[in-house]
CSV table of C-alpha atoms in Angstrom, one decimal:
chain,number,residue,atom,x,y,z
U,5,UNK,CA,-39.8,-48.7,-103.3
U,6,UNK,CA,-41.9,-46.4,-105.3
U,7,UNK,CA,-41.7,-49.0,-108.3
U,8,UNK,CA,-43.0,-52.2,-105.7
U,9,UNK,CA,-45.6,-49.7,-104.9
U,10,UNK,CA,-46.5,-49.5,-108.6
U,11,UNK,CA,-46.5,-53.3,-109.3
U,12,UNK,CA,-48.4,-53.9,-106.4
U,13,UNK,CA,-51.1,-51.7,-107.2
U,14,UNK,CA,-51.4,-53.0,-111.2
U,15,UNK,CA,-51.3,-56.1,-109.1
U,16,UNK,CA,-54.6,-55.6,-107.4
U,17,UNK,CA,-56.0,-53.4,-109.8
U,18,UNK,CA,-56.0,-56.7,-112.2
U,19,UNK,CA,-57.4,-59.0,-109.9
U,20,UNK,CA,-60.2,-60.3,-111.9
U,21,UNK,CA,-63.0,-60.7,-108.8
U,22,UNK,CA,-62.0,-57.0,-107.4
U,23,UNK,CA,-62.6,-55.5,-110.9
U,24,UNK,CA,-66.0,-57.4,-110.8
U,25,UNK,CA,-67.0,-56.0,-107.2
U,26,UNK,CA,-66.1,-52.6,-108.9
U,27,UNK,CA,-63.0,-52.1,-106.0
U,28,UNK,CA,-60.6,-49.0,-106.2
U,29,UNK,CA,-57.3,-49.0,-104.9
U,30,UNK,CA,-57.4,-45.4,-102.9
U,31,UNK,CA,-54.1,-45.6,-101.2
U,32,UNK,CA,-51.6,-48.1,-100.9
U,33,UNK,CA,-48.2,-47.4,-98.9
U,34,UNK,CA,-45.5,-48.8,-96.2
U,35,UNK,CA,-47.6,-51.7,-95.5
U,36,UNK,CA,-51.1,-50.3,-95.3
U,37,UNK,CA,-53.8,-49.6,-98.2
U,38,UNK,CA,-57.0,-48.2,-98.8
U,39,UNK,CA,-59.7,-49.9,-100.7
U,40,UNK,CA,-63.2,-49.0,-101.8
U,41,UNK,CA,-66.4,-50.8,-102.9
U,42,UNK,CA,-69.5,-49.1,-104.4
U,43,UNK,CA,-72.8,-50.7,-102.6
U,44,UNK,CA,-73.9,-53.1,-105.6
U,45,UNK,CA,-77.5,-54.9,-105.5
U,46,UNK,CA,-76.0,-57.8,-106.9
U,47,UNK,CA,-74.0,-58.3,-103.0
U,48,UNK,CA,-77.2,-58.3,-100.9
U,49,UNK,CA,-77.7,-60.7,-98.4
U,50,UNK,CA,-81.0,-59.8,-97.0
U,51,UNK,CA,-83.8,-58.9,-99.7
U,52,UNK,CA,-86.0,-57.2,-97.2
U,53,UNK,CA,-83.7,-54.9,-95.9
U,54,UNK,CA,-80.9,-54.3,-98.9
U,55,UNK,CA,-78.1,-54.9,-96.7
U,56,UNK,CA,-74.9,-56.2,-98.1
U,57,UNK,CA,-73.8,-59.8,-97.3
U,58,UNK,CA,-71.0,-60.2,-95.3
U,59,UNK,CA,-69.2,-62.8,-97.8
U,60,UNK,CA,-69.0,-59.4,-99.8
U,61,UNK,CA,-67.0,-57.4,-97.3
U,62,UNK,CA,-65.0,-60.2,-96.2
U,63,UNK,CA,-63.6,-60.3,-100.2
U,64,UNK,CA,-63.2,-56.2,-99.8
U,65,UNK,CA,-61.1,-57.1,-96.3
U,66,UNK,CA,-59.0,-59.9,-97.6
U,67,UNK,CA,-58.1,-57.7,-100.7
U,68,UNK,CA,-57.3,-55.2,-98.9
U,69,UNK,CA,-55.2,-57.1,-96.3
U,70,UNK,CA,-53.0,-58.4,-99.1
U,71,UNK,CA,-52.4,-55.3,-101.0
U,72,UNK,CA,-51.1,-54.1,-97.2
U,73,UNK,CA,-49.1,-56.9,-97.4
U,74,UNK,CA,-47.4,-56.2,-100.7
U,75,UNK,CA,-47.2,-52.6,-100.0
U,76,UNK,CA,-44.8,-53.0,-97.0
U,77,UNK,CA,-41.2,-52.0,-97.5
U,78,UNK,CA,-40.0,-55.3,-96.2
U,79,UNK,CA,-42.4,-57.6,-98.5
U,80,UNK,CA,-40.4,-58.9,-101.7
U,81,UNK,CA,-43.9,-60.2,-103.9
U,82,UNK,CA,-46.6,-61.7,-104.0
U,83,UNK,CA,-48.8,-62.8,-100.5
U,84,UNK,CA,-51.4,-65.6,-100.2
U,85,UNK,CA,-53.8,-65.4,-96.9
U,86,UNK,CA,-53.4,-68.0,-94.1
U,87,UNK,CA,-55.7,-67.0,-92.2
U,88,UNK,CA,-58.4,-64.3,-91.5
U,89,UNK,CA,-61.2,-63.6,-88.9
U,90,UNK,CA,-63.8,-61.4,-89.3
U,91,UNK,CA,-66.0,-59.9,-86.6
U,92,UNK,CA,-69.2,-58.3,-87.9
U,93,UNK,CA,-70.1,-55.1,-85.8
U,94,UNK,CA,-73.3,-54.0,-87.5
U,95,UNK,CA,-74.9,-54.1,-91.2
U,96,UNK,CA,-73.5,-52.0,-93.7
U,97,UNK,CA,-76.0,-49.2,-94.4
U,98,UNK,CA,-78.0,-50.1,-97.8
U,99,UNK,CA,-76.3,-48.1,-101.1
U,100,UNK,CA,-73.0,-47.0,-99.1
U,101,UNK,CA,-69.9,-47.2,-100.1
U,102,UNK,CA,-67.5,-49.7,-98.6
U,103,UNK,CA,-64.2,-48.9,-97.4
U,104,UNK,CA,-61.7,-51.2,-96.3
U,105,UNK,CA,-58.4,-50.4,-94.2
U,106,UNK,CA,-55.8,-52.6,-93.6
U,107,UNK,CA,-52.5,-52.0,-91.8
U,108,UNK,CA,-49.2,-55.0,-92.6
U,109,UNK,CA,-48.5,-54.2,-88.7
U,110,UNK,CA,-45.1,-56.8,-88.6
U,111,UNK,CA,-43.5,-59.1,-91.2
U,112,UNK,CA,-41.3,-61.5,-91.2
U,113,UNK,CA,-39.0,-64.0,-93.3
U,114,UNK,CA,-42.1,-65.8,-94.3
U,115,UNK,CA,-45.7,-64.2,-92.4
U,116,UNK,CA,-47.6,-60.8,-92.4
U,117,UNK,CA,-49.6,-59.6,-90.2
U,118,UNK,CA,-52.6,-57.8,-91.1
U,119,UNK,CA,-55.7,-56.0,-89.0
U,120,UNK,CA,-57.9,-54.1,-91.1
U,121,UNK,CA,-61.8,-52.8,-90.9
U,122,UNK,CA,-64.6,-51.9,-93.0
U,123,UNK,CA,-66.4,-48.6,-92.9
U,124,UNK,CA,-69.4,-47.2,-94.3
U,125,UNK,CA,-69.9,-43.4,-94.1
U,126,UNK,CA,-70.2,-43.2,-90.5
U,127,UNK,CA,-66.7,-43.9,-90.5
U,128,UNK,CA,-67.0,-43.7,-86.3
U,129,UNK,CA,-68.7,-46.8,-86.1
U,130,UNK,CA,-66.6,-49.7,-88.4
U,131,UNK,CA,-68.8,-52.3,-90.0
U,132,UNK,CA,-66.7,-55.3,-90.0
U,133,UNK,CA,-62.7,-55.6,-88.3
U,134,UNK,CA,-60.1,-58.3,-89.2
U,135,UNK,CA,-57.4,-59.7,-88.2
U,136,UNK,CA,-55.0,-62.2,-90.7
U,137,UNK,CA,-51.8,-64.0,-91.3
U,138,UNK,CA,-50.6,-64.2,-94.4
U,139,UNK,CA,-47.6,-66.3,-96.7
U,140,UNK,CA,-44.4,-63.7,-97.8
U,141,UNK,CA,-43.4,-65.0,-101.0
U,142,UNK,CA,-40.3,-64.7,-102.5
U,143,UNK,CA,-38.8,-64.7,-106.0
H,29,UNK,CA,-102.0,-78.2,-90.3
H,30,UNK,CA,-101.4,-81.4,-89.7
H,31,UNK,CA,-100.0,-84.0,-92.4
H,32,UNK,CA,-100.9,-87.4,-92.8
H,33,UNK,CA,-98.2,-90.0,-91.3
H,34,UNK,CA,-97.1,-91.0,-94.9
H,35,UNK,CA,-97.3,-88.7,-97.4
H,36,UNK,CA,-96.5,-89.7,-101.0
H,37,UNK,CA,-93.0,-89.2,-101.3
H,38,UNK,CA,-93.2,-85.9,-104.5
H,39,UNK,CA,-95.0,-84.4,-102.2
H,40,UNK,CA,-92.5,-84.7,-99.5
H,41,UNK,CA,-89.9,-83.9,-102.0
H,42,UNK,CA,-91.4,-81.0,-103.7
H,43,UNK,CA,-92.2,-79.2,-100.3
H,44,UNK,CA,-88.5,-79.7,-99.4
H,45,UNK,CA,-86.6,-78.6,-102.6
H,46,UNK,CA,-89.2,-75.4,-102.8
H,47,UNK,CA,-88.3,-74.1,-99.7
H,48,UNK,CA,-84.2,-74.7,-100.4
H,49,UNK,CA,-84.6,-73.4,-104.2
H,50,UNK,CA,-86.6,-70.0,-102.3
H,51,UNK,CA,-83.5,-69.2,-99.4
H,52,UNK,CA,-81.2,-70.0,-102.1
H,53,UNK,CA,-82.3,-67.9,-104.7
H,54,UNK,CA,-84.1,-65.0,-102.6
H,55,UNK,CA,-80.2,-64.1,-102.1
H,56,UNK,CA,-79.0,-62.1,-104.6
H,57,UNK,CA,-75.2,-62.3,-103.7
H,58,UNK,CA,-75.7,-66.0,-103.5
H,59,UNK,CA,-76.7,-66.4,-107.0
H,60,UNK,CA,-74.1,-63.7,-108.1
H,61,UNK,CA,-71.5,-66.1,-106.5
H,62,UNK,CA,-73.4,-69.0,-108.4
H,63,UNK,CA,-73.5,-71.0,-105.6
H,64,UNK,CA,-76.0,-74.3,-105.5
H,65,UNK,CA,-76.9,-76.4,-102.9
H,66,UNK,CA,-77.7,-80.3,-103.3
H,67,UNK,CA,-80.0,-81.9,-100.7
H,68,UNK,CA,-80.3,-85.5,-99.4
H,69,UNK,CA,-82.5,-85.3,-96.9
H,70,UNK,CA,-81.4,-82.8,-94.4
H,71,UNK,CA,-77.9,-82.5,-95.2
H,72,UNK,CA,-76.8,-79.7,-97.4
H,73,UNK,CA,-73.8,-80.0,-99.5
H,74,UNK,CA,-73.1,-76.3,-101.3
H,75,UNK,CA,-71.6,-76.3,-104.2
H,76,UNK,CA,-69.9,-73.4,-106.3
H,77,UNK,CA,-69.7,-73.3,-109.7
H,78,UNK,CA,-66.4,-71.9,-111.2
H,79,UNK,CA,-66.4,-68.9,-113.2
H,80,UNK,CA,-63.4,-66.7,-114.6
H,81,UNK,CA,-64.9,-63.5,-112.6
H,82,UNK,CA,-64.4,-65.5,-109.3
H,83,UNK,CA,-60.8,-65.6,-110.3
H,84,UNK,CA,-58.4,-63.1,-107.5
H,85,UNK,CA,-55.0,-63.0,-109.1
H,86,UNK,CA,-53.8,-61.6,-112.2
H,87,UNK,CA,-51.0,-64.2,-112.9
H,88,UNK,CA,-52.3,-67.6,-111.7
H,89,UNK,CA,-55.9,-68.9,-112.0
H,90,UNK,CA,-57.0,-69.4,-108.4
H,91,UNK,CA,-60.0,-68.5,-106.7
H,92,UNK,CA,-60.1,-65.1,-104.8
H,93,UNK,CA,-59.4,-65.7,-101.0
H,94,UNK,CA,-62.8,-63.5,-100.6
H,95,UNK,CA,-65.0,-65.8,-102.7
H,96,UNK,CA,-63.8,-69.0,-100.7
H,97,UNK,CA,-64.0,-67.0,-97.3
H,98,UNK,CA,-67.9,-66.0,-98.5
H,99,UNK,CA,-68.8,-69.6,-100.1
H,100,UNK,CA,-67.8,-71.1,-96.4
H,101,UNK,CA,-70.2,-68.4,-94.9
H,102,UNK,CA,-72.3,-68.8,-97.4
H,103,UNK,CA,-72.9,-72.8,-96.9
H,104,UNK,CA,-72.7,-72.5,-92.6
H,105,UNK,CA,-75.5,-69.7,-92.9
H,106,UNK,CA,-77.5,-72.1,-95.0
H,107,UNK,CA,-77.0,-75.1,-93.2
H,108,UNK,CA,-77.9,-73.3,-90.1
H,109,UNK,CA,-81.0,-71.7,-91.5
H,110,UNK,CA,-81.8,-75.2,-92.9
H,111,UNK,CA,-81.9,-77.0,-89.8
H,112,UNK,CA,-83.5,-74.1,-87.7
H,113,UNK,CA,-86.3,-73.6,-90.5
H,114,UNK,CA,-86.7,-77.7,-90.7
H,115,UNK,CA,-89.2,-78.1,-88.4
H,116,UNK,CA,-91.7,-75.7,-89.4
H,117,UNK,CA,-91.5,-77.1,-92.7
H,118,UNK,CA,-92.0,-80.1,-92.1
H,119,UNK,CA,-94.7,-79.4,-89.8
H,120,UNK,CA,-96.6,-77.0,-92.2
H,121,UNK,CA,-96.1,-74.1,-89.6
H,122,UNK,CA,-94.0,-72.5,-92.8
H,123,UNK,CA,-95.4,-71.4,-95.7
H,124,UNK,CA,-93.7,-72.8,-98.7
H,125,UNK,CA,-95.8,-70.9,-101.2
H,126,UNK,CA,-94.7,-67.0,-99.3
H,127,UNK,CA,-91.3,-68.5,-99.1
H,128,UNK,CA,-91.3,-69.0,-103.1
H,129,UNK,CA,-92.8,-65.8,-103.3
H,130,UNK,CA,-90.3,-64.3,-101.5
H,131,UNK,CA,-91.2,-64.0,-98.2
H,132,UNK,CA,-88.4,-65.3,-95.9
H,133,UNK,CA,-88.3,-65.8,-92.8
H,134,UNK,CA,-85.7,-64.2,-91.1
H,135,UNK,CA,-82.5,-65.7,-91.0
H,136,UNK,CA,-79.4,-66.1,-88.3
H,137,UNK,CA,-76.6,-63.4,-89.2
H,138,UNK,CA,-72.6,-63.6,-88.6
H,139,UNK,CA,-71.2,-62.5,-85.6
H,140,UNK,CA,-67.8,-63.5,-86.2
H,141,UNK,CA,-65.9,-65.8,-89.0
H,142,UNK,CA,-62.5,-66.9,-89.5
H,143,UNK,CA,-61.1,-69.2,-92.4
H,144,UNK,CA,-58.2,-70.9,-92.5
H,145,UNK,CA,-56.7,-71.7,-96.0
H,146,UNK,CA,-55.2,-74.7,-96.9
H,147,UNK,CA,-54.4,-74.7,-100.1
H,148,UNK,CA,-54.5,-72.5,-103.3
H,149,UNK,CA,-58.7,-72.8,-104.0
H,150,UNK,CA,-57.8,-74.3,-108.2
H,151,UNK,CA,-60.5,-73.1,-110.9
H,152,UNK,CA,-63.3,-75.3,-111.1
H,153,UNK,CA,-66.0,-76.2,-109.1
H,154,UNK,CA,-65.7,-76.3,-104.9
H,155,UNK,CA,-67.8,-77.9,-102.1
H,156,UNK,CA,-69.0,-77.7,-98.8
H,157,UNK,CA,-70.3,-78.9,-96.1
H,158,UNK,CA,-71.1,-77.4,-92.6
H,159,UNK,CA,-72.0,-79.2,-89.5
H,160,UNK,CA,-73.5,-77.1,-86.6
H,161,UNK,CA,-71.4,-77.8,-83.4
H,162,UNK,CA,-73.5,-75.4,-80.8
H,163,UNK,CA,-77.5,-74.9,-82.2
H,164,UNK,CA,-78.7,-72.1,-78.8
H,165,UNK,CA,-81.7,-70.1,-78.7
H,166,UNK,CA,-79.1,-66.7,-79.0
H,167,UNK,CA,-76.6,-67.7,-80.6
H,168,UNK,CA,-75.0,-71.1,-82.0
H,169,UNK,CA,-71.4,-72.1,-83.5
H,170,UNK,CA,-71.0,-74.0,-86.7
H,171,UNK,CA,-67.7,-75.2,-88.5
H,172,UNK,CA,-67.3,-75.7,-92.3
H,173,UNK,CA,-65.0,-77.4,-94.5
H,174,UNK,CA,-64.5,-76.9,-98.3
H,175,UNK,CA,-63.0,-79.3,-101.3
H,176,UNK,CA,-62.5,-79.3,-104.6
H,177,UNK,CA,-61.7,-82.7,-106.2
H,178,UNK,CA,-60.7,-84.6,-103.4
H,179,UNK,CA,-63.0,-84.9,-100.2
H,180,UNK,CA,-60.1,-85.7,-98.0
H,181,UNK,CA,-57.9,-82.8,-98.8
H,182,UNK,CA,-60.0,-79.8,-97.7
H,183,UNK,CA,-58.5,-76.1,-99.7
H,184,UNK,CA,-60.4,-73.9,-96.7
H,185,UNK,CA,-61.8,-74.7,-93.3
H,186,UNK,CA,-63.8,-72.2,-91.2
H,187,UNK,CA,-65.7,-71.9,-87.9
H,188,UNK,CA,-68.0,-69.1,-86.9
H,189,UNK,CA,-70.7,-68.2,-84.6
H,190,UNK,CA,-74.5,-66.6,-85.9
H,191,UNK,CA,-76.6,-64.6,-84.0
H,192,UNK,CA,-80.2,-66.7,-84.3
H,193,UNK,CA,-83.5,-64.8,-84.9
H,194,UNK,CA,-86.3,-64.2,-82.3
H,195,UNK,CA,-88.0,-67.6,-81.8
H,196,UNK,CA,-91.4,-66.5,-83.5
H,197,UNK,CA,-89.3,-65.8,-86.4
H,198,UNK,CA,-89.2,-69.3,-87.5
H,199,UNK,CA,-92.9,-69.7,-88.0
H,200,UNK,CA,-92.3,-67.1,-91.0
């Protein structure tokens, strides 16, 4: 368990576009992880205000929904997303960081399911929430 | 201002592709995606580039589920913006020139996304097209569908809804 755990995480850490958007893996365990993003003005989606665009949060949120994925005791690899909605409660508050949550609620022979949210650091008021399905793959 | 009935057609052109080429590249996480658009007319076709750092696994070179699930948004916001900002273009109610120096008006945001995959997103270059299905004064609905090399096998398809600026907004 504790090796999966491992893998998954040099897994994710490796994921060329994650290392790009500067993500860290904070926790990862029994089907749910952690993620962070530092606020980046390359990701703004609105010039006047410095927000980030939502694209950019939705990549932090589908990471993090797949390293849930991997994480939980009952996945045997790799995952591929099936589907994921996003619903965007507010902006993002310009230069926080991003965190991500994401919780692999049940699995089965071949689909996770995922529901995860993004934070800044008014942690009482989420940013973004999602919910996904995604592949279990095997071998 | 009004224009004459039949103006020459650079003119018509350059008005056009200046106000595309400023919401495109006033964006900065648009142009870090490196994401174009090509225009005929008023239809939009987005197009994204393919670079390693879009890349979001280790062992197999596919595009990151996040990148395709921001190039859908990406081209729906555009589209919609397009169409909404259209008019006041074409009428001379915008200012091309403030746009270009960035000045944009404002712009619909996302209230809610979702993507379906289809396929594994392969790397090279992706497009797509949105068509807006619900254009309200508060809010409207638009659906998107992404492909790499062939149009008739989509890789991602998404639907969403954006909230839509005040109406003064428009006239920049």
């Amino acid at each position: 368990m504790a090796d999966k755990v491992k893998i998954a995480r040099q897994f994710i850490e490796a994921i060329p576009h994650a290392r790009e958007l500067g993500m860290q893996l904070t926790e990862l365990a029994d089907g749910r992880a952690e993620i962070t993003m530092p606020y980046d003005a390359r990701l703004v989606g609105d010039p006047k205000t410095g927000v980030l665009h939502g694209g950019a949060i939705s990549t932090l949120m589908d990471t993090c929904c797949g390293a849930a994925v991997m994480s939980h005791p009952s996945a045997p690899g790799g995952t591929a997303t099936i589907d994921l909605r996003i619903d965007y409660m507010r902006a993002a508050t310009p230069g926080q960081k991003i965190t991500a949550r994401a919780h692999c609620y049940h699995i089965t022979h071949a689909f996770a399911f995922v529901r995860a949210e993004a934070l800044d650091e008014d942690s009482a008021h989420p940013v973004a929430v999602a919910t996904g399905s995604f592949t279990v793959e095997r071998g | 201002m009004a224009k004459q009935l039949h103006e020459p057609v650079q003119v018509v052109k350059q008005r056009r592709d200046a106000a595309l080429k400023a919401l495109v590249e006033g964006v900065p996480y648009v142009r870090f995606l490196g994401i174009e658009f090509d225009r005929r007319g008023d239809e939009l076709t987005a197009v994204l580039r393919f670079d390693e750092k879009l890349i979001g696994n280790p062992l197999r070179q596919v595009l990151h589920g996040g990148v395709t699930a921001a190039f859908l948004e990406v081209a729906a916001i555009m589209t919609l913006s397009w169409s909404y900002l259209w008019p006041g273009i074409e009428n001379g109610e915008i200012d091309v020139e403030r746009m270009a120096a960035g000045e944009l008006p404002r712009l619909p945001r996302t209230i809610g996304f979702t993507i379906d995959y289809l396929r594994a997103g392969l790397p090279r270059d992706a497009y797509a097209r949105a068509v807006i299905s619900r254009s309200g004064r508060r809010y409207a609905s638009v659906r998107v569908e992404a492909w790499q090399d062939n149009r008739d096998r989509p890789f991602a398809q998404g639907s969403g809804h954006f909230l839509m600026p005040p109406e003064e907004a428009a006239k920049g």
